[in-house]
Short mmCIF file of C-alpha atoms in Angstrom, two decimals:
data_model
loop_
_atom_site.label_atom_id
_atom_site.label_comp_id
_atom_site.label_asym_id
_atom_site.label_seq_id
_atom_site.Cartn_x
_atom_site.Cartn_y
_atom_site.Cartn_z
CA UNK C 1 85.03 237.65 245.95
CA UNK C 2 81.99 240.36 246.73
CA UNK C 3 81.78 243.61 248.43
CA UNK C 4 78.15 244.86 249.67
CA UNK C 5 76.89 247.45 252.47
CA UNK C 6 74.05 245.45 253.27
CA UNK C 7 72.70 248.75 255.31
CA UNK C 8 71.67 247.22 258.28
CA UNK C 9 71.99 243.47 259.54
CA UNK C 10 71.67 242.74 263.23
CA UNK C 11 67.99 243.61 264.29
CA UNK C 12 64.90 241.67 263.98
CA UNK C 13 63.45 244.14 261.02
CA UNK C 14 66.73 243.56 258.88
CA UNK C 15 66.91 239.15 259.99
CA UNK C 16 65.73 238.18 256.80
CA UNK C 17 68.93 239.86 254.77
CA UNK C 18 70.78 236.77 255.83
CA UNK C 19 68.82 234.92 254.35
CA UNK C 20 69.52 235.94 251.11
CA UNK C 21 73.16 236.15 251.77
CA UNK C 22 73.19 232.72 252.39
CA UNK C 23 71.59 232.18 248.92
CA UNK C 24 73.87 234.51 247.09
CA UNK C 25 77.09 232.86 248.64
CA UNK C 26 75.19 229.59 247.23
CA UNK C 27 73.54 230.65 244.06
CA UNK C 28 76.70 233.02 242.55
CA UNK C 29 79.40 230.81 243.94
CA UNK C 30 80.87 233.39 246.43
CA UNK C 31 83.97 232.53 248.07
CA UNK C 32 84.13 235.52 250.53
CA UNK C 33 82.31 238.68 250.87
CA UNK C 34 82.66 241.73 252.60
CA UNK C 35 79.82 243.53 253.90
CA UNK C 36 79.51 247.05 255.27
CA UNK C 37 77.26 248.28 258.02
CA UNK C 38 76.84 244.80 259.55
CA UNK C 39 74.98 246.14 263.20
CA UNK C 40 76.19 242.93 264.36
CA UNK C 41 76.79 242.01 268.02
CA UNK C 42 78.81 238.70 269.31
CA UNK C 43 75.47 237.18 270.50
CA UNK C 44 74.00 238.06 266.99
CA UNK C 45 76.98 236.35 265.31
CA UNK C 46 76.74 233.55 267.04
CA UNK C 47 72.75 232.82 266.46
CA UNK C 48 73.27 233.48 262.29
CA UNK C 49 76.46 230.56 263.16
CA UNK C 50 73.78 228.14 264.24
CA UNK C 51 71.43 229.12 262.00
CA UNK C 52 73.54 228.68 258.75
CA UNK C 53 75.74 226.55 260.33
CA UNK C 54 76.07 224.52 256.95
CA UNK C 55 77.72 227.65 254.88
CA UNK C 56 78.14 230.51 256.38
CA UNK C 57 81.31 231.96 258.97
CA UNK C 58 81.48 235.37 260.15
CA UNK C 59 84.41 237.64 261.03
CA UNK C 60 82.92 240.43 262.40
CA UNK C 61 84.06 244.15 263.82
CA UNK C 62 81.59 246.43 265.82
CA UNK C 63 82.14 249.54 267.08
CA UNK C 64 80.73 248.75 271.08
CA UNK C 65 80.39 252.46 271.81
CA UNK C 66 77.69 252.32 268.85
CA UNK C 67 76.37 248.68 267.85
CA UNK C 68 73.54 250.00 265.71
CA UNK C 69 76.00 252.03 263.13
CA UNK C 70 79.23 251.15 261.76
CA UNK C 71 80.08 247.31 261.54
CA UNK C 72 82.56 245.98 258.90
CA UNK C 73 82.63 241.98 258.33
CA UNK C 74 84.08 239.11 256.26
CA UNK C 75 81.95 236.12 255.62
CA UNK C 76 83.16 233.25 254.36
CA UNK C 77 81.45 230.24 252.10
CA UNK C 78 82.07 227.03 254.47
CA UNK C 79 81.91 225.01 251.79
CA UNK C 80 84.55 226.41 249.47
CA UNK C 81 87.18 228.42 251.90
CA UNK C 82 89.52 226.91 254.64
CA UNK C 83 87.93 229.06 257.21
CA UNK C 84 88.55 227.34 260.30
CA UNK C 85 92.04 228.25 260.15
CA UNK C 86 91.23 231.98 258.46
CA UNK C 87 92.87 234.34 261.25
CA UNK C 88 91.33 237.93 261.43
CA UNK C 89 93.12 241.63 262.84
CA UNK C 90 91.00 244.58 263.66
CA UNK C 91 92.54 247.72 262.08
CA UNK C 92 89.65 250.21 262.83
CA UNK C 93 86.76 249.16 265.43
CA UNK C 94 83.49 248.62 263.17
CA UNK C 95 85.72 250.16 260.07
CA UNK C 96 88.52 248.16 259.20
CA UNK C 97 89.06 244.38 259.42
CA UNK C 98 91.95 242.27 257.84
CA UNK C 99 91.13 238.51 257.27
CA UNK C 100 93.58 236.13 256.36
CA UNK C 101 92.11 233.12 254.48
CA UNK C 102 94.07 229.94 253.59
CA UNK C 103 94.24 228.72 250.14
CA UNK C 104 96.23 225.62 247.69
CA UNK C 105 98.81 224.38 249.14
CA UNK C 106 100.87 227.23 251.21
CA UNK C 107 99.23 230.04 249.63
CA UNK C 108 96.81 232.58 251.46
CA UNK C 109 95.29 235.65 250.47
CA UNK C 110 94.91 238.71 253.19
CA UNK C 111 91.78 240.77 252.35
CA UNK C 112 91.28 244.24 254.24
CA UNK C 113 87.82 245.24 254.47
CA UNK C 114 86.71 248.41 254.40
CA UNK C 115 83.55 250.96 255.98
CA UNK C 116 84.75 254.46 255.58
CA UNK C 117 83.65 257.21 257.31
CA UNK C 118 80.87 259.07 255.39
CA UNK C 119 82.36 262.87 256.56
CA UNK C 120 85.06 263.93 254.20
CA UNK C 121 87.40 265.13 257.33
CA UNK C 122 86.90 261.74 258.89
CA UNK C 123 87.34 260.02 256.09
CA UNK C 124 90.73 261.53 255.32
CA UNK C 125 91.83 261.11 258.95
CA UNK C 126 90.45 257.33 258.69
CA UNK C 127 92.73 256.54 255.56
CA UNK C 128 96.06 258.41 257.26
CA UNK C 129 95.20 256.26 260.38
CA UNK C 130 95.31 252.78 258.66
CA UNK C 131 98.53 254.49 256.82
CA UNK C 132 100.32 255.01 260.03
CA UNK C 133 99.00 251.58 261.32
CA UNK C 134 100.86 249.72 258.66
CA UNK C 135 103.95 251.77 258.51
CA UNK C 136 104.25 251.23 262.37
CA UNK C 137 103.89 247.43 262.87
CA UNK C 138 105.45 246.75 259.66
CA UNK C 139 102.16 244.46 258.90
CA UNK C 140 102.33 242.11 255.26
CA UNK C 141 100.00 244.41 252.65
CA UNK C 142 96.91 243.05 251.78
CA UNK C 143 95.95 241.85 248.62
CA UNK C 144 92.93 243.23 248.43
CA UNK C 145 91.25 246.25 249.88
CA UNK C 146 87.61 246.30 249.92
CA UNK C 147 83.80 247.67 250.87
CA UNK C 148 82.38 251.18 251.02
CA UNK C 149 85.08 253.75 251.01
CA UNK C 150 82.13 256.60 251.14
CA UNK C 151 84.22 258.89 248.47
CA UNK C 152 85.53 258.47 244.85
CA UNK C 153 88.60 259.27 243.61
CA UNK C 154 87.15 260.80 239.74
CA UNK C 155 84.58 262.88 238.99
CA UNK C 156 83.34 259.72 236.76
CA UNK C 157 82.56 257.88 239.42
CA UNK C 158 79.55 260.76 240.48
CA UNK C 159 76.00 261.83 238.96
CA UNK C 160 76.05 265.03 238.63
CA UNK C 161 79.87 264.58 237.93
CA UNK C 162 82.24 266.21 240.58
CA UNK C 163 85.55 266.17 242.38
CA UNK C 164 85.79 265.03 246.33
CA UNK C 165 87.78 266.89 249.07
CA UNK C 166 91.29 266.87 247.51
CA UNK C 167 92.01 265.86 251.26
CA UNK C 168 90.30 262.22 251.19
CA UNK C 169 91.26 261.73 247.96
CA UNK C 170 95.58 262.33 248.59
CA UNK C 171 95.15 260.23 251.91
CA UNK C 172 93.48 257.25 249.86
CA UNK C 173 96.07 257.68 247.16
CA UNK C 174 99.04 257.69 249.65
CA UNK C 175 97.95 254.46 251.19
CA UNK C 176 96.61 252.81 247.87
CA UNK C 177 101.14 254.03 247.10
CA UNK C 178 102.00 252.03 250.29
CA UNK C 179 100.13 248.56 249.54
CA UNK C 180 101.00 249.23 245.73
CA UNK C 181 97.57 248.79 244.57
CA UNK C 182 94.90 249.87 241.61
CA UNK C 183 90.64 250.02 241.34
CA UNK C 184 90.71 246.63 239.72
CA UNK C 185 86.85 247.66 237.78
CA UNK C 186 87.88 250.66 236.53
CA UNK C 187 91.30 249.07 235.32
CA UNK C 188 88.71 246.73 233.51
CA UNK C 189 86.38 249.41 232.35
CA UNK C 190 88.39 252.63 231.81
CA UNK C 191 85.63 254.56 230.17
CA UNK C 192 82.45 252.86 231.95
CA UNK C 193 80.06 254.55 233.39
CA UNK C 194 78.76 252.42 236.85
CA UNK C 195 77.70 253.30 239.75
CA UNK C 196 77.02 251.32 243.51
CA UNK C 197 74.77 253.36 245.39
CA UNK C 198 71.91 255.65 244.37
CA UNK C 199 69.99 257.98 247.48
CA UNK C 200 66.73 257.61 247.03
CA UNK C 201 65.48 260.93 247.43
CA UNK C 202 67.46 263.31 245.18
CA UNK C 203 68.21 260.30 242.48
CA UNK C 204 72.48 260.60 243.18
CA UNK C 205 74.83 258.02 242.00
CA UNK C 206 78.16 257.26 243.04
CA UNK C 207 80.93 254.54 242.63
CA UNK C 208 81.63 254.12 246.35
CA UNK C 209 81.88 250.93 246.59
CA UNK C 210 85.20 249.20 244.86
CA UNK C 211 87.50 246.34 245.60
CA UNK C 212 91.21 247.47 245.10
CA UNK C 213 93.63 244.95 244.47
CA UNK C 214 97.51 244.19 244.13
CA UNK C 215 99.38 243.69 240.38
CA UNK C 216 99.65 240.34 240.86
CA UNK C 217 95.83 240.16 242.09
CA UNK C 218 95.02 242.31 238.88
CA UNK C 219 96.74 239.63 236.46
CA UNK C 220 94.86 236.87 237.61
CA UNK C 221 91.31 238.54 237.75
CA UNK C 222 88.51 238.51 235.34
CA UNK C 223 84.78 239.04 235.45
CA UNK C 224 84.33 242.25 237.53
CA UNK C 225 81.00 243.00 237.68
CA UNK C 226 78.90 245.60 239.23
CA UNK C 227 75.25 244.45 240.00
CA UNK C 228 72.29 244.48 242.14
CA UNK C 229 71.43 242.81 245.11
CA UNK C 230 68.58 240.29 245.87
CA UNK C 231 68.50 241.89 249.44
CA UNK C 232 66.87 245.45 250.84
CA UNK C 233 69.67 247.83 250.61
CA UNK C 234 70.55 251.17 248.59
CA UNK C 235 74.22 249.65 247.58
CA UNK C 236 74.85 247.18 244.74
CA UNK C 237 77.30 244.47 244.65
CA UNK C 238 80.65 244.38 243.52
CA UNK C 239 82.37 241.42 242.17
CA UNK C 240 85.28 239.15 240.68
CA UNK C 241 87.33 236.67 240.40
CA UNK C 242 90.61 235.23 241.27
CA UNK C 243 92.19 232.47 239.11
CA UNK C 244 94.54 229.90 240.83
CA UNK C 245 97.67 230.55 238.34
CA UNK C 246 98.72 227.22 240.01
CA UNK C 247 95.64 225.12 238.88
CA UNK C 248 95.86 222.51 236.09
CA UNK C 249 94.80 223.41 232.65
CA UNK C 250 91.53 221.89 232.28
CA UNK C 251 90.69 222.02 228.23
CA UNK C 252 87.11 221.60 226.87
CA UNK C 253 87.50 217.61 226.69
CA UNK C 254 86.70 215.16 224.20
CA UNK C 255 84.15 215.24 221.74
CA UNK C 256 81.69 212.18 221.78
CA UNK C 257 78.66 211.32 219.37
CA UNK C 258 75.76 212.65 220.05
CA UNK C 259 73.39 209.76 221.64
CA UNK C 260 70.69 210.07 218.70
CA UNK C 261 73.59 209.75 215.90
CA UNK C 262 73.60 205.97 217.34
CA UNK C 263 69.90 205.41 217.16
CA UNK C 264 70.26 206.26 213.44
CA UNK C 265 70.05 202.82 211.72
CA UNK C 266 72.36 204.15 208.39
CA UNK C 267 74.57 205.27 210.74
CA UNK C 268 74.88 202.14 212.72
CA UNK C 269 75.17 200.22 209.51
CA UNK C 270 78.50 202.06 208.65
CA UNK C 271 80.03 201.38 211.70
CA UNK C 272 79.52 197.62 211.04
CA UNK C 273 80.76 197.80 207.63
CA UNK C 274 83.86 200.06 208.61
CA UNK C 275 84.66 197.55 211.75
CA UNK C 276 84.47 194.81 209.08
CA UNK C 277 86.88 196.25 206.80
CA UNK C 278 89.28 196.75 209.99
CA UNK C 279 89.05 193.46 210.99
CA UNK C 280 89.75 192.37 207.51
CA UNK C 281 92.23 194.98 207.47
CA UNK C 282 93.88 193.98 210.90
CA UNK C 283 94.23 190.83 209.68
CA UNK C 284 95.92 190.72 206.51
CA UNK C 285 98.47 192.99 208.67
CA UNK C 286 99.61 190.12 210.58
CA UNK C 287 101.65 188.58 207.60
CA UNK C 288 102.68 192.10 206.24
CA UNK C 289 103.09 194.67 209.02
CA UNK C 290 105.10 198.07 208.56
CA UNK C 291 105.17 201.48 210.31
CA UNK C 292 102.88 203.21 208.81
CA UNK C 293 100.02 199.63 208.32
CA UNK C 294 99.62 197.90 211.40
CA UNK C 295 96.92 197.52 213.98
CA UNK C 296 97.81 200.62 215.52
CA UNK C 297 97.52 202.86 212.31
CA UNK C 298 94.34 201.12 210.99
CA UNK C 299 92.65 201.56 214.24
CA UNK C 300 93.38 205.28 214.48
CA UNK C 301 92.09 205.37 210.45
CA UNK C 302 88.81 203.36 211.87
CA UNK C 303 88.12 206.18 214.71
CA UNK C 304 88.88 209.20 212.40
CA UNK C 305 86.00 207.72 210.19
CA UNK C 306 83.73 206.64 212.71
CA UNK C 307 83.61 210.18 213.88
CA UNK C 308 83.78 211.44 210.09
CA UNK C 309 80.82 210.22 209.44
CA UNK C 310 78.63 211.29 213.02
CA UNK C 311 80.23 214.68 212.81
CA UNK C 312 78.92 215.27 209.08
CA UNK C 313 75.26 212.97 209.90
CA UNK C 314 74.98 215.80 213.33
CA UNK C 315 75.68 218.32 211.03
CA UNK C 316 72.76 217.75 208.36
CA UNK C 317 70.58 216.53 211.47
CA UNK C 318 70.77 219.27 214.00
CA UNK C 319 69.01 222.09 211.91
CA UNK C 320 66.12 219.55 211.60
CA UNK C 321 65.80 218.80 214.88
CA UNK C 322 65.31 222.77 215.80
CA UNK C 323 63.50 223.44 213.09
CA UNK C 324 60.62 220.46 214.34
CA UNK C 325 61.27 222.03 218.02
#
């Protein structure tokens, strides 16, 4: 899962950006991603639907009064998400979007994605508004809360460090209180210094970008990453991942010889002369079996030397074979 303010993504000039988020759903394996500043119209949605018809799905929220600013939107990898039946709720025209995506079994995850206001009095008024949206329609809380929230709640998370409007900040923390949830990168990196967005001119850095999440989110999560973006924007990317606490262990599998262990001809000659001696071995069994000498044993003692002796050959032939590369 991915957060990015793509700055920009529904004229001509800016067409080729979805081309490269087509490529990063496909190259970095992402599930869903939340953009910011999308620009998008229905029309425009539709044309990128037939254009990447093979991956990409776009929930989309525009602000009509203003189609060239705002735009908030979840787009989700067709080839890894049960999107056709992914139901979507506008919170906030062009600001706020809740998605609802399908997973294993019964499961589903609801993801509310986020475009702040950039003026600190908005942006206080934005966060009381989703507040009293909730608390009203008694809505499920999301999981995750995500995008540009155009403030920070530490002085950390700004070059030059400083505080925000104490306003913004208590309206984000009371409804961060209501869906019970934590910055999932700085739980991660308590001390880090990382920052999302840089303006050009004057060389400022801020964390404004995050991707809040629930405790039980939070458990399952690893590899949250901050990074930039193989697209034209002044944002970088923020990312994670979910585990399926549900999925079957999958271990590191067997070990198997190496392929040129077998082309060694000493090698191969040991083989034959310990699959004689089992054979031999096997058979003498027959008149004389007990629990701890029969087939079964002696085959088990002919494997654990087979791979004896390729483990200890790889061993002395491995630092050769670098040292001729």
């Amino acid at each position: 899962i991915a957060t990015l303010n793509i700055k920009g993504g529904g004229s001509n000039v800016t067409q080729n950006k979805w081309q490269h988020i087509n490529q990063v759903l496909r190259d970095q394996r992402i599930d869903i991603l939340s953009i910011q500043e999308t620009h998008l119209s229905a029309q425009r949605v539709e044309d990128l639907h037939h254009q990447f018809d093979r991956r990409v799905h776009i929930i989309n929220s525009s602000d009509p009064q203003n189609m060239n600013a705002k735009g908030v939107a979840i787009v989700l990898n067709k080839q890894s998400t049960r999107w056709r039946e992914a139901t979507s709720k506008v919170i906030v025209q062009g600001r706020a979007l809740l998605v609802t995506v399908p997973q294993r079994e019964n499961n589903h995850i609801r993801i509310l994605a986020i475009y702040a206001p950039n003026n600190p009095r908005d942006n206080a008024l934005f966060w009381e508004e989703i507040n009293e949206r909730w608390t009203s329609e008694g809505m499920e809380k999301p999981d995750l809360m995500l995008g540009d929230f155009n403030m920070v709640e530490e002085s950390l998370d700004r070059l030059p460090p400083h505080p925000d409007h104490m306003n913004q900040m208590e309206a984000l923390h009371n409804l961060k209180s209501v869906f019970n949830m934590i910055d999932g990168w700085r739980r991660e990196n308590p001390h880090t210094l990382g920052y999302t967005y840089r303006q050009t001119n004057s060389g400022i850095q801020s964390r404004i970008d995050r991707i809040y999440v629930s405790n039980a989110v939070q458990d399952v999560s690893c590899e949250w990453k901050i990074q930039s973006a193989p697209l034209n924007t002044d944002h970088r990317m923020v990312s994670m991942k979910i585990l399926d606490p549900g999925a079957p262990y999958i271990g590191k599998g067997r070990w198997t010889i190496p392929l040129f262990v077998l082309k060694d001809k000493k090698i191969l000659q040991t083989m034959v002369e310990l699959g004689t001696e089992l054979m031999d071995n096997i058979e003498r069994a027959k008149y004389n079996r007990t629990d701890v000498r029969n087939a079964q044993t002696l085959f088990k003692t002919f494997k654990d030397e087979i791979v004896k002796v390729a483990r200890a050959h790889a061993r002395e032939a491995i630092p050769k074979i670098k040292k001729g590369i």
